[in-house]
Amino acid sequence: MVQIARSDQRRNGIQGRVLDPSLRDTRTAGFEVILVNARYAKNVPGRKTDVSDASWLRQLHSYGLLRGSFRPSAEIATLRAYLRQRERLVEYAAAHIQHMQKALMEMNLQLHHVVSDITGVTGMKIIRAIAAGERDLDVLASHRDVRCRASTETIKAALNGNDRPEHIFALTQSLELYDFYQAKMLECDRHLEATLAGLGADTKHGPSQLPRPRTKTKQVSTPSFDVRAALFGVLGVDLTEIHGMGPSLSLKLVGECGTDLRAWPSAKHFTSWLCLAPGNKISGGKVLLSRTRRSSSRAAALLRLAAVTIGRSDTALGAFYRRLAARAGKAKAVTAAARKIAVLFYNTLRHGMTYQDPGASHYEERYRNRVLGNLKRRAKSFGYDLQELPQEADMAVS
């Protein structure tokens, strides 16, 4: 028996809810609940009541015309809920960072001009001292960290402003709210770590099998625990070997797609689900539309973010991004590079592939050989032979 669920509230392009709330564990109750995208059953007139709509859905499903949307397991759904809650906490904390910066600017304290991040070591020490009542410029500048590029005199000059009570009050409240959300993020991190430990309880992937990290730079707003080691304990593969995918982004992708990608038979099915594959609207042998579909998928947004990151790297993926951006524009280059990263993510997680970057120079050489091969074939089809110029003649032409 199959129970079909659908509602009129749209979320992420998919409509659906379980009709009976008591069916928490549907499999033990003998039901297999599927979540159906409403676009598969729309554009049919005449159904004005819920009863008629339900009958029509039952008829479509009896013909095999309805496909169930992807739904992760209960453990992955729990992990995803914690990740999305943490993402909201990061957004709330970022808003209060802006409030602190606004209060400093209203007091003519140009701290953001002398430190790269006001929430760094130097910035937070100075802000906490100001909120505590310290006004001496020498004392405030003495909080400079040794890694700060600005000198003590430069910091003193930037902190020479006017301290007004209302702005100090706003700065203090923003600082307290920022600390509150930081504490809540740490609490969320503990739940994330416990959930990942539960997912990796049945695996035998120890931290000693983890390969060396490519980079040791810690990203901003990452969880407080070792995400890379926790993910390796669950998956048995290191997703951070793929360029553009850091530990935090890899964790979010796993939270959105799960650890078992057998729901997609191939990488092409996976990229099509992400709306990163070209369209195939063809009529009479003529391609009418080939652009990618619009999507609000969080996983696709994460992959696009990774594609933008690798565009500035000296890697094969970076060289591919730059070549395509010069020819077709950055928007299409981001989509194409995101699709390549999605294929690497699928093959790594599904088939245990180990990614090794050949480098930008190797990619450029392969592209050059491919273009030369095409030119030689075209010249041969016209009855000509393409020959390489001698080195002396080449230098004279240049």
mmCIF file of C-alpha atoms in Angstrom:
data_model
loop_
_atom_site.group_PDB
_atom_site.id
_atom_site.type_symbol
_atom_site.label_atom_id
_atom_site.label_comp_id
_atom_site.label_asym_id
_atom_site.label_seq_id
_atom_site.Cartn_x
_atom_site.Cartn_y
_atom_site.Cartn_z
ATOM 1 C CA MET A 1 0.000 0.000 0.000
ATOM 2 C CA VAL A 2 1.262 3.453 -0.895
ATOM 3 C CA GLN A 3 0.264 6.687 0.821
ATOM 4 C CA ILE A 4 0.723 9.820 -1.317
ATOM 5 C CA ALA A 5 1.259 13.097 0.486
ATOM 6 C CA ARG A 6 0.817 16.570 -0.935
ATOM 7 C CA SER A 7 -0.056 20.033 0.356
ATOM 8 C CA ASP A 8 -0.413 23.584 -0.942
ATOM 9 C CA GLN A 9 2.609 24.955 0.925
ATOM 10 C CA ARG A 10 5.679 25.179 -1.271
ATOM 11 C CA ARG A 11 9.093 24.513 0.201
ATOM 12 C CA ASN A 12 12.243 24.178 -1.906
ATOM 13 C CA GLY A 13 10.162 23.560 -5.027
ATOM 14 C CA ILE A 14 8.499 20.459 -3.524
ATOM 15 C CA GLN A 15 5.012 20.265 -2.059
ATOM 16 C CA GLY A 16 4.163 17.673 0.502
ATOM 17 C CA ARG A 17 3.097 16.639 3.995
ATOM 18 C CA VAL A 18 1.984 13.402 5.624
ATOM 19 C CA LEU A 19 -1.803 13.319 5.728
ATOM 20 C CA ASP A 20 -2.053 11.420 9.015
ATOM 21 C CA PRO A 21 0.296 12.731 11.762
ATOM 22 C CA SER A 22 -0.012 9.444 13.659
ATOM 23 C CA LEU A 23 1.898 7.628 10.907
ATOM 24 C CA ARG A 24 5.317 8.459 12.330
ATOM 25 C CA ASP A 25 6.846 5.089 11.493
ATOM 26 C CA THR A 26 5.074 4.382 8.230
ATOM 27 C CA ARG A 27 7.099 1.337 7.238
ATOM 28 C CA THR A 28 6.145 -0.638 10.339
ATOM 29 C CA ALA A 29 2.519 0.399 9.765
ATOM 30 C CA GLY A 30 2.591 -1.081 6.262
ATOM 31 C CA PHE A 31 2.754 2.214 4.367
ATOM 32 C CA GLU A 32 5.381 3.530 2.015
ATOM 33 C CA VAL A 33 4.971 7.316 1.993
ATOM 34 C CA ILE A 34 6.363 9.178 -1.001
ATOM 35 C CA LEU A 35 6.689 12.943 -1.397
ATOM 36 C CA VAL A 36 5.490 13.994 -4.854
ATOM 37 C CA ASN A 37 6.432 17.158 -6.669
ATOM 38 C CA ALA A 38 3.232 19.039 -7.479
ATOM 39 C CA ARG A 39 4.329 19.900 -11.011
ATOM 40 C CA TYR A 40 3.822 16.255 -12.010
ATOM 41 C CA ALA A 41 0.091 16.501 -11.271
ATOM 42 C CA LYS A 42 -0.841 20.101 -12.031
ATOM 43 C CA ASN A 43 -2.439 21.685 -15.128
ATOM 44 C CA VAL A 44 -5.470 19.381 -15.007
ATOM 45 C CA PRO A 45 -8.772 21.335 -14.744
ATOM 46 C CA GLY A 46 -11.936 20.261 -12.995
ATOM 47 C CA ARG A 47 -10.631 19.157 -9.581
ATOM 48 C CA LYS A 48 -12.093 21.703 -7.178
ATOM 49 C CA THR A 49 -12.145 19.716 -3.921
ATOM 50 C CA ASP A 50 -9.575 17.827 -1.874
ATOM 51 C CA VAL A 51 -11.482 14.576 -2.409
ATOM 52 C CA SER A 52 -11.337 14.932 -6.190
ATOM 53 C CA ASP A 53 -7.680 15.919 -5.994
ATOM 54 C CA ALA A 54 -6.879 12.851 -3.873
ATOM 55 C CA SER A 55 -8.694 10.576 -6.311
ATOM 56 C CA TRP A 56 -6.761 12.055 -9.203
ATOM 57 C CA LEU A 57 -3.444 11.516 -7.403
ATOM 58 C CA ARG A 58 -4.390 7.899 -6.683
ATOM 59 C CA GLN A 59 -5.236 7.355 -10.347
ATOM 60 C CA LEU A 60 -1.963 8.879 -11.524
ATOM 61 C CA HIS A 61 0.020 6.771 -9.096
ATOM 62 C CA SER A 62 -1.774 3.593 -10.167
ATOM 63 C CA TYR A 63 -0.524 4.303 -13.696
ATOM 64 C CA GLY A 64 3.027 4.817 -12.432
ATOM 65 C CA LEU A 65 3.076 8.490 -13.418
ATOM 66 C CA LEU A 66 4.167 9.876 -10.029
ATOM 67 C CA ARG A 67 7.752 9.764 -8.808
ATOM 68 C CA GLY A 68 8.755 10.071 -5.199
ATOM 69 C CA SER A 69 11.114 12.921 -4.365
ATOM 70 C CA PHE A 70 14.356 12.326 -2.515
ATOM 71 C CA ARG A 71 13.976 12.131 1.258
ATOM 72 C CA PRO A 72 17.036 11.437 3.445
ATOM 73 C CA SER A 73 17.079 8.957 6.287
ATOM 74 C CA ALA A 74 16.028 9.961 9.790
ATOM 75 C CA GLU A 75 19.646 10.299 10.962
ATOM 76 C CA ILE A 76 20.582 12.565 8.052
ATOM 77 C CA ALA A 77 17.394 14.599 8.578
ATOM 78 C CA THR A 78 18.483 15.162 12.194
ATOM 79 C CA LEU A 79 21.948 16.228 11.049
ATOM 80 C CA ARG A 80 20.441 18.575 8.469
ATOM 81 C CA ALA A 81 18.159 20.175 11.073
ATOM 82 C CA TYR A 82 21.139 20.933 13.333
ATOM 83 C CA LEU A 83 23.122 22.337 10.400
ATOM 84 C CA ARG A 84 20.319 24.622 9.270
ATOM 85 C CA GLN A 85 19.770 25.826 12.830
ATOM 86 C CA ARG A 86 23.479 26.609 13.120
ATOM 87 C CA GLU A 87 23.355 28.459 9.798
ATOM 88 C CA ARG A 88 20.585 30.682 11.162
ATOM 89 C CA LEU A 89 22.624 31.360 14.305
ATOM 90 C CA VAL A 90 25.594 32.400 12.150
ATOM 91 C CA GLU A 91 23.352 34.840 10.260
ATOM 92 C CA TYR A 92 22.028 36.324 13.504
ATOM 93 C CA ALA A 93 25.559 36.731 14.881
ATOM 94 C CA ALA A 94 26.704 38.374 11.631
ATOM 95 C CA ALA A 95 23.935 40.973 11.963
ATOM 96 C CA HIS A 96 25.214 41.975 15.413
ATOM 97 C CA ILE A 97 28.750 42.259 14.045
ATOM 98 C CA GLN A 98 27.389 44.903 11.688
ATOM 99 C CA HIS A 99 25.676 46.613 14.621
ATOM 100 C CA MET A 100 28.952 46.753 16.543
ATOM 101 C CA GLN A 101 30.742 48.209 13.524
ATOM 102 C CA LYS A 102 28.007 50.830 13.081
ATOM 103 C CA ALA A 103 28.281 51.879 16.740
ATOM 104 C CA LEU A 104 32.060 52.229 16.387
ATOM 105 C CA MET A 105 31.709 54.330 13.239
ATOM 106 C CA GLU A 106 29.178 56.615 14.912
ATOM 107 C CA MET A 107 31.794 57.243 17.599
ATOM 108 C CA ASN A 108 34.369 57.886 14.830
ATOM 109 C CA LEU A 109 36.385 54.852 15.908
ATOM 110 C CA GLN A 110 37.739 53.505 12.614
ATOM 111 C CA LEU A 111 38.732 50.117 13.965
ATOM 112 C CA HIS A 112 37.718 48.300 10.783
ATOM 113 C CA HIS A 113 40.371 50.246 8.850
ATOM 114 C CA VAL A 114 43.293 48.941 10.943
ATOM 115 C CA VAL A 115 42.187 45.321 11.542
ATOM 116 C CA SER A 116 40.978 42.933 8.872
ATOM 117 C CA ASP A 117 38.201 41.550 11.095
ATOM 118 C CA ILE A 118 36.776 43.286 14.146
ATOM 119 C CA THR A 119 35.805 39.878 15.574
ATOM 120 C CA GLY A 120 39.445 38.759 15.530
ATOM 121 C CA VAL A 121 41.709 38.664 18.562
ATOM 122 C CA THR A 122 42.734 42.333 18.427
ATOM 123 C CA GLY A 123 39.301 43.666 17.516
ATOM 124 C CA MET A 124 37.389 41.767 20.202
ATOM 125 C CA LYS A 125 39.866 42.726 22.938
ATOM 126 C CA ILE A 126 39.520 46.404 22.045
ATOM 127 C CA ILE A 127 35.706 46.232 21.786
ATOM 128 C CA ARG A 128 35.405 44.458 25.141
ATOM 129 C CA ALA A 129 37.691 47.037 26.740
ATOM 130 C CA ILE A 130 35.601 49.914 25.348
ATOM 131 C CA ALA A 131 32.384 48.255 26.571
ATOM 132 C CA ALA A 132 33.999 47.818 30.008
ATOM 133 C CA GLY A 133 34.666 51.572 30.245
ATOM 134 C CA GLU A 134 38.286 51.883 29.095
ATOM 135 C CA ARG A 135 39.026 55.143 27.234
ATOM 136 C CA ASP A 136 42.819 55.446 27.381
ATOM 137 C CA LEU A 137 44.178 55.129 23.842
ATOM 138 C CA ASP A 138 47.486 53.646 25.036
ATOM 139 C CA VAL A 139 45.690 50.924 26.968
ATOM 140 C CA LEU A 140 43.340 50.183 24.068
ATOM 141 C CA ALA A 141 46.214 49.998 21.566
ATOM 142 C CA SER A 142 48.143 47.687 23.918
ATOM 143 C CA HIS A 143 45.568 44.972 23.166
ATOM 144 C CA ARG A 144 47.146 44.613 19.715
ATOM 145 C CA ASP A 145 47.999 41.009 18.869
ATOM 146 C CA VAL A 146 51.484 40.274 17.606
ATOM 147 C CA ARG A 147 50.036 38.984 14.328
ATOM 148 C CA CYS A 148 48.243 42.270 13.607
ATOM 149 C CA ARG A 149 49.821 44.129 10.683
ATOM 150 C CA ALA A 150 48.884 47.614 11.930
ATOM 151 C CA SER A 151 51.259 49.239 14.383
ATOM 152 C CA THR A 152 50.323 50.492 17.839
ATOM 153 C CA GLU A 153 50.481 54.105 16.701
ATOM 154 C CA THR A 154 48.167 53.394 13.785
ATOM 155 C CA ILE A 155 45.628 51.746 16.083
ATOM 156 C CA LYS A 156 45.800 54.709 18.493
ATOM 157 C CA ALA A 157 45.093 57.135 15.669
ATOM 158 C CA ALA A 158 42.118 55.067 14.507
ATOM 159 C CA LEU A 159 40.627 54.947 18.030
ATOM 160 C CA ASN A 160 40.732 58.709 18.565
ATOM 161 C CA GLY A 161 37.006 59.507 18.470
ATOM 162 C CA ASN A 162 34.127 60.716 20.622
ATOM 163 C CA ASP A 163 32.521 58.300 23.057
ATOM 164 C CA ARG A 164 28.830 59.064 23.511
ATOM 165 C CA PRO A 165 26.680 57.152 26.031
ATOM 166 C CA GLU A 166 24.016 56.066 23.549
ATOM 167 C CA HIS A 167 26.577 54.604 21.169
ATOM 168 C CA ILE A 168 28.425 52.839 23.995
ATOM 169 C CA PHE A 169 25.074 51.379 25.048
ATOM 170 C CA ALA A 170 24.375 50.120 21.519
ATOM 171 C CA LEU A 171 27.886 48.653 21.269
ATOM 172 C CA THR A 172 27.523 46.867 24.619
ATOM 173 C CA GLN A 173 24.166 45.358 23.746
ATOM 174 C CA SER A 174 25.384 44.188 20.325
ATOM 175 C CA LEU A 175 28.431 42.618 21.954
ATOM 176 C CA GLU A 176 26.259 40.773 24.486
ATOM 177 C CA LEU A 177 23.962 39.473 21.754
ATOM 178 C CA TYR A 178 26.954 38.402 19.666
ATOM 179 C CA ASP A 179 28.349 36.450 22.636
ATOM 180 C CA PHE A 180 24.918 34.908 23.219
ATOM 181 C CA TYR A 181 24.707 33.549 19.678
ATOM 182 C CA GLN A 182 28.302 32.326 19.862
ATOM 183 C CA ALA A 183 27.363 30.303 22.957
ATOM 184 C CA LYS A 184 24.315 28.884 21.172
ATOM 185 C CA MET A 185 26.500 27.907 18.199
ATOM 186 C CA LEU A 186 28.814 25.992 20.553
ATOM 187 C CA GLU A 187 25.783 24.179 21.941
ATOM 188 C CA CYS A 188 24.687 23.346 18.404
ATOM 189 C CA ASP A 189 28.209 22.096 17.637
ATOM 190 C CA ARG A 190 27.994 19.604 20.496
ATOM 191 C CA HIS A 191 24.791 18.162 19.047
ATOM 192 C CA LEU A 192 26.376 18.006 15.589
ATOM 193 C CA GLU A 193 29.404 16.174 16.949
ATOM 194 C CA ALA A 194 27.204 13.680 18.802
ATOM 195 C CA THR A 195 25.084 13.065 15.682
ATOM 196 C CA LEU A 196 28.167 12.433 13.530
ATOM 197 C CA ALA A 197 29.566 10.109 16.190
ATOM 198 C CA GLY A 198 26.304 8.151 16.091
ATOM 199 C CA LEU A 199 26.441 7.911 12.289
ATOM 200 C CA GLY A 200 30.021 6.622 12.391
ATOM 201 C CA ALA A 201 29.502 4.193 15.265
ATOM 202 C CA ASP A 202 29.188 1.165 12.961
ATOM 203 C CA THR A 203 32.129 2.070 10.703
ATOM 204 C CA LYS A 204 35.781 1.141 11.173
ATOM 205 C CA HIS A 205 37.443 4.253 9.805
ATOM 206 C CA GLY A 206 39.892 5.491 12.405
ATOM 207 C CA PRO A 207 41.576 8.906 12.487
ATOM 208 C CA SER A 208 44.929 7.227 11.720
ATOM 209 C CA GLN A 209 43.669 6.416 8.192
ATOM 210 C CA LEU A 210 42.890 10.059 7.462
ATOM 211 C CA PRO A 211 45.257 11.532 4.837
ATOM 212 C CA ARG A 212 47.168 14.721 5.474
ATOM 213 C CA PRO A 213 45.130 17.918 4.948
ATOM 214 C CA ARG A 214 45.747 20.011 1.847
ATOM 215 C CA THR A 215 45.513 23.277 3.761
ATOM 216 C CA LYS A 216 45.791 24.081 7.456
ATOM 217 C CA THR A 217 43.957 27.408 7.319
ATOM 218 C CA LYS A 218 40.811 27.389 9.436
ATOM 219 C CA GLN A 219 37.796 28.976 7.837
ATOM 220 C CA VAL A 220 35.570 31.512 9.563
ATOM 221 C CA SER A 221 32.399 30.294 11.338
ATOM 222 C CA THR A 222 33.364 26.631 11.146
ATOM 223 C CA PRO A 223 32.217 24.236 13.884
ATOM 224 C CA SER A 224 34.377 24.021 16.973
ATOM 225 C CA PHE A 225 35.181 20.299 16.582
ATOM 226 C CA ASP A 226 37.289 18.517 13.965
ATOM 227 C CA VAL A 227 34.744 18.232 11.150
ATOM 228 C CA ARG A 228 37.172 16.598 8.738
ATOM 229 C CA ALA A 229 37.983 13.718 11.094
ATOM 230 C CA ALA A 230 34.320 13.271 12.042
ATOM 231 C CA LEU A 231 33.253 13.075 8.387
ATOM 232 C CA PHE A 232 36.031 10.608 7.602
ATOM 233 C CA GLY A 233 34.811 8.407 10.441
ATOM 234 C CA VAL A 234 31.360 8.329 8.848
ATOM 235 C CA LEU A 235 32.224 8.147 5.134
ATOM 236 C CA GLY A 236 35.663 6.543 4.997
ATOM 237 C CA VAL A 237 36.729 9.091 2.345
ATOM 238 C CA ASP A 238 38.141 12.601 2.605
ATOM 239 C CA LEU A 239 35.879 14.986 0.712
ATOM 240 C CA THR A 240 38.234 17.905 1.344
ATOM 241 C CA GLU A 241 40.649 16.429 -1.211
ATOM 242 C CA ILE A 242 38.316 17.901 -3.834
ATOM 243 C CA HIS A 243 39.392 21.475 -4.476
ATOM 244 C CA GLY A 244 36.832 24.038 -3.385
ATOM 245 C CA MET A 245 35.281 21.788 -0.733
ATOM 246 C CA GLY A 246 36.333 22.607 2.799
ATOM 247 C CA PRO A 247 35.255 20.694 5.914
ATOM 248 C CA SER A 248 32.266 22.947 6.623
ATOM 249 C CA LEU A 249 30.963 22.850 3.034
ATOM 250 C CA SER A 250 31.448 19.078 2.881
ATOM 251 C CA LEU A 251 29.447 18.657 6.078
ATOM 252 C CA LYS A 252 26.612 20.781 4.701
ATOM 253 C CA LEU A 253 26.555 18.785 1.463
ATOM 254 C CA VAL A 254 26.371 15.521 3.379
ATOM 255 C CA GLY A 255 23.540 17.005 5.429
ATOM 256 C CA GLU A 256 21.610 17.867 2.260
ATOM 257 C CA CYS A 257 22.346 14.763 0.158
ATOM 258 C CA GLY A 258 23.051 12.098 2.772
ATOM 259 C CA THR A 259 25.774 9.476 2.942
ATOM 260 C CA ASP A 260 24.109 6.964 0.590
ATOM 261 C CA LEU A 261 23.784 8.234 -2.967
ATOM 262 C CA ARG A 262 22.205 5.070 -4.391
ATOM 263 C CA ALA A 263 18.992 7.040 -4.903
ATOM 264 C CA TRP A 264 20.691 8.362 -8.080
ATOM 265 C CA PRO A 265 21.836 5.596 -10.456
ATOM 266 C CA SER A 266 24.599 7.703 -11.975
ATOM 267 C CA ALA A 267 26.331 11.045 -11.670
ATOM 268 C CA LYS A 268 24.162 12.363 -14.504
ATOM 269 C CA HIS A 269 21.025 11.667 -12.495
ATOM 270 C CA PHE A 270 22.609 13.411 -9.498
ATOM 271 C CA THR A 271 23.547 16.560 -11.416
ATOM 272 C CA SER A 272 20.120 16.642 -13.046
ATOM 273 C CA TRP A 273 18.503 16.510 -9.581
ATOM 274 C CA LEU A 274 20.683 19.462 -8.589
ATOM 275 C CA CYS A 275 19.544 21.382 -11.724
ATOM 276 C CA LEU A 276 23.166 21.714 -12.823
ATOM 277 C CA ALA A 277 22.831 19.678 -16.025
ATOM 278 C CA PRO A 278 21.856 21.311 -19.360
ATOM 279 C CA GLY A 279 18.243 21.045 -20.420
ATOM 280 C CA ASN A 280 17.123 18.838 -23.310
ATOM 281 C CA LYS A 281 13.953 20.439 -24.615
ATOM 282 C CA ILE A 282 14.013 19.124 -28.187
ATOM 283 C CA SER A 283 11.254 19.098 -30.799
ATOM 284 C CA GLY A 284 11.665 17.743 -34.306
ATOM 285 C CA GLY A 285 15.390 17.242 -33.792
ATOM 286 C CA LYS A 286 15.874 20.919 -32.953
ATOM 287 C CA VAL A 287 17.091 22.028 -29.527
ATOM 288 C CA LEU A 288 14.559 24.555 -28.248
ATOM 289 C CA LEU A 289 16.015 25.143 -24.790
ATOM 290 C CA SER A 290 19.240 23.897 -23.227
ATOM 291 C CA ARG A 291 19.764 26.147 -20.210
ATOM 292 C CA THR A 292 19.674 24.715 -16.720
ATOM 293 C CA ARG A 293 16.476 24.821 -14.699
ATOM 294 C CA ARG A 294 16.037 27.247 -11.851
ATOM 295 C CA SER A 295 16.376 25.707 -8.449
ATOM 296 C CA SER A 296 16.345 26.688 -4.784
ATOM 297 C CA SER A 297 18.394 23.642 -3.793
ATOM 298 C CA ARG A 298 20.780 24.341 -0.928
ATOM 299 C CA ALA A 299 23.173 21.685 -2.227
ATOM 300 C CA ALA A 300 23.375 23.371 -5.645
ATOM 301 C CA ALA A 301 24.035 26.734 -3.958
ATOM 302 C CA LEU A 302 26.889 25.188 -1.959
ATOM 303 C CA LEU A 303 28.419 23.694 -5.101
ATOM 304 C CA ARG A 304 28.211 27.052 -6.885
ATOM 305 C CA LEU A 305 30.001 28.631 -3.938
ATOM 306 C CA ALA A 306 32.752 26.020 -4.254
ATOM 307 C CA ALA A 307 32.974 26.760 -7.998
ATOM 308 C CA VAL A 308 33.543 30.466 -7.349
ATOM 309 C CA THR A 309 36.288 29.561 -4.874
ATOM 310 C CA ILE A 310 38.262 27.341 -7.253
ATOM 311 C CA GLY A 311 38.119 29.995 -9.992
ATOM 312 C CA ARG A 312 41.111 31.704 -8.371
ATOM 313 C CA SER A 313 43.131 28.545 -7.727
ATOM 314 C CA ASP A 314 46.007 27.073 -9.720
ATOM 315 C CA THR A 315 44.224 23.770 -10.320
ATOM 316 C CA ALA A 316 42.725 21.904 -13.252
ATOM 317 C CA LEU A 317 39.237 22.912 -12.141
ATOM 318 C CA GLY A 318 40.399 26.517 -11.820
ATOM 319 C CA ALA A 319 41.849 26.475 -15.332
ATOM 320 C CA PHE A 320 38.584 25.016 -16.651
ATOM 321 C CA TYR A 321 36.602 27.761 -14.896
ATOM 322 C CA ARG A 322 38.791 30.564 -16.274
ATOM 323 C CA ARG A 323 38.741 29.202 -19.839
ATOM 324 C CA LEU A 324 34.960 28.883 -19.852
ATOM 325 C CA ALA A 325 34.458 32.268 -18.145
ATOM 326 C CA ALA A 326 36.478 33.973 -20.886
ATOM 327 C CA ARG A 327 34.417 32.299 -23.598
ATOM 328 C CA ALA A 328 30.872 32.076 -22.211
ATOM 329 C CA GLY A 329 30.775 34.342 -19.159
ATOM 330 C CA LYS A 330 31.170 33.810 -15.438
ATOM 331 C CA ALA A 331 27.583 32.721 -14.812
ATOM 332 C CA LYS A 332 27.851 29.719 -17.130
ATOM 333 C CA ALA A 333 31.358 28.990 -15.891
ATOM 334 C CA VAL A 334 30.108 28.785 -12.308
ATOM 335 C CA THR A 335 27.354 26.356 -13.296
ATOM 336 C CA ALA A 336 29.700 24.164 -15.338
ATOM 337 C CA ALA A 337 32.369 24.089 -12.628
ATOM 338 C CA ALA A 338 29.727 23.329 -9.994
ATOM 339 C CA ARG A 339 28.577 20.389 -12.092
ATOM 340 C CA LYS A 340 32.132 19.035 -12.275
ATOM 341 C CA ILE A 341 32.486 19.310 -8.492
ATOM 342 C CA ALA A 342 29.113 17.555 -8.084
ATOM 343 C CA VAL A 343 30.355 14.666 -10.255
ATOM 344 C CA LEU A 344 33.528 14.399 -8.169
ATOM 345 C CA PHE A 345 31.467 14.479 -4.974
ATOM 346 C CA TYR A 346 29.184 11.723 -6.289
ATOM 347 C CA ASN A 347 32.018 9.467 -7.443
ATOM 348 C CA THR A 348 33.940 9.959 -4.204
ATOM 349 C CA LEU A 349 30.974 9.202 -1.982
ATOM 350 C CA ARG A 350 29.369 6.475 -4.111
ATOM 351 C CA HIS A 351 32.400 4.651 -5.533
ATOM 352 C CA GLY A 352 35.172 5.630 -3.107
ATOM 353 C CA MET A 353 37.163 7.516 -5.751
ATOM 354 C CA THR A 354 40.310 9.314 -4.584
ATOM 355 C CA TYR A 355 40.657 12.659 -6.328
ATOM 356 C CA GLN A 356 44.101 13.794 -7.430
ATOM 357 C CA ASP A 357 44.411 17.185 -9.064
ATOM 358 C CA PRO A 358 46.620 17.069 -12.204
ATOM 359 C CA GLY A 359 47.271 20.818 -12.041
ATOM 360 C CA ALA A 360 46.401 23.797 -14.222
ATOM 361 C CA SER A 361 49.396 23.300 -16.539
ATOM 362 C CA HIS A 362 48.360 19.706 -17.278
ATOM 363 C CA TYR A 363 44.817 20.838 -18.086
ATOM 364 C CA GLU A 364 46.070 23.613 -20.366
ATOM 365 C CA GLU A 365 48.343 21.154 -22.199
ATOM 366 C CA ARG A 366 45.490 18.696 -22.716
ATOM 367 C CA TYR A 367 43.249 21.481 -23.982
ATOM 368 C CA ARG A 368 45.969 22.654 -26.385
ATOM 369 C CA ASN A 369 46.470 19.132 -27.755
ATOM 370 C CA ARG A 370 42.722 18.713 -28.187
ATOM 371 C CA VAL A 371 42.418 21.962 -30.145
ATOM 372 C CA LEU A 372 45.392 21.062 -32.326
ATOM 373 C CA GLY A 373 43.929 17.641 -33.035
ATOM 374 C CA ASN A 374 40.650 19.191 -34.136
ATOM 375 C CA LEU A 375 42.461 21.649 -36.381
ATOM 376 C CA LYS A 376 44.491 18.880 -38.008
ATOM 377 C CA ARG A 377 41.381 16.827 -38.700
ATOM 378 C CA ARG A 378 39.586 19.797 -40.247
ATOM 379 C CA ALA A 379 42.596 20.681 -42.389
ATOM 380 C CA LYS A 380 42.868 17.066 -43.546
ATOM 381 C CA SER A 381 39.176 16.999 -44.488
ATOM 382 C CA PHE A 382 39.850 19.947 -46.836
ATOM 383 C CA GLY A 383 42.915 18.292 -48.351
ATOM 384 C CA TYR A 384 45.558 20.212 -46.399
ATOM 385 C CA ASP A 385 48.223 19.193 -43.931
ATOM 386 C CA LEU A 386 48.756 21.287 -40.798
ATOM 387 C CA GLN A 387 52.438 21.707 -39.968
ATOM 388 C CA GLU A 388 54.129 23.378 -37.016
ATOM 389 C CA LEU A 389 56.207 26.477 -37.793
ATOM 390 C CA PRO A 390 59.946 26.298 -37.181
ATOM 391 C CA GLN A 391 61.113 27.949 -33.987
ATOM 392 C CA GLU A 392 63.005 30.740 -35.817
ATOM 393 C CA ALA A 393 60.010 31.583 -37.995
ATOM 394 C CA ASP A 394 57.720 31.470 -34.964
ATOM 395 C CA MET A 395 59.906 33.982 -33.138
ATOM 396 C CA ALA A 396 60.027 36.257 -36.211
ATOM 397 C CA VAL A 397 56.236 36.264 -36.475
ATOM 398 C CA SER A 398 55.860 37.095 -32.797
#
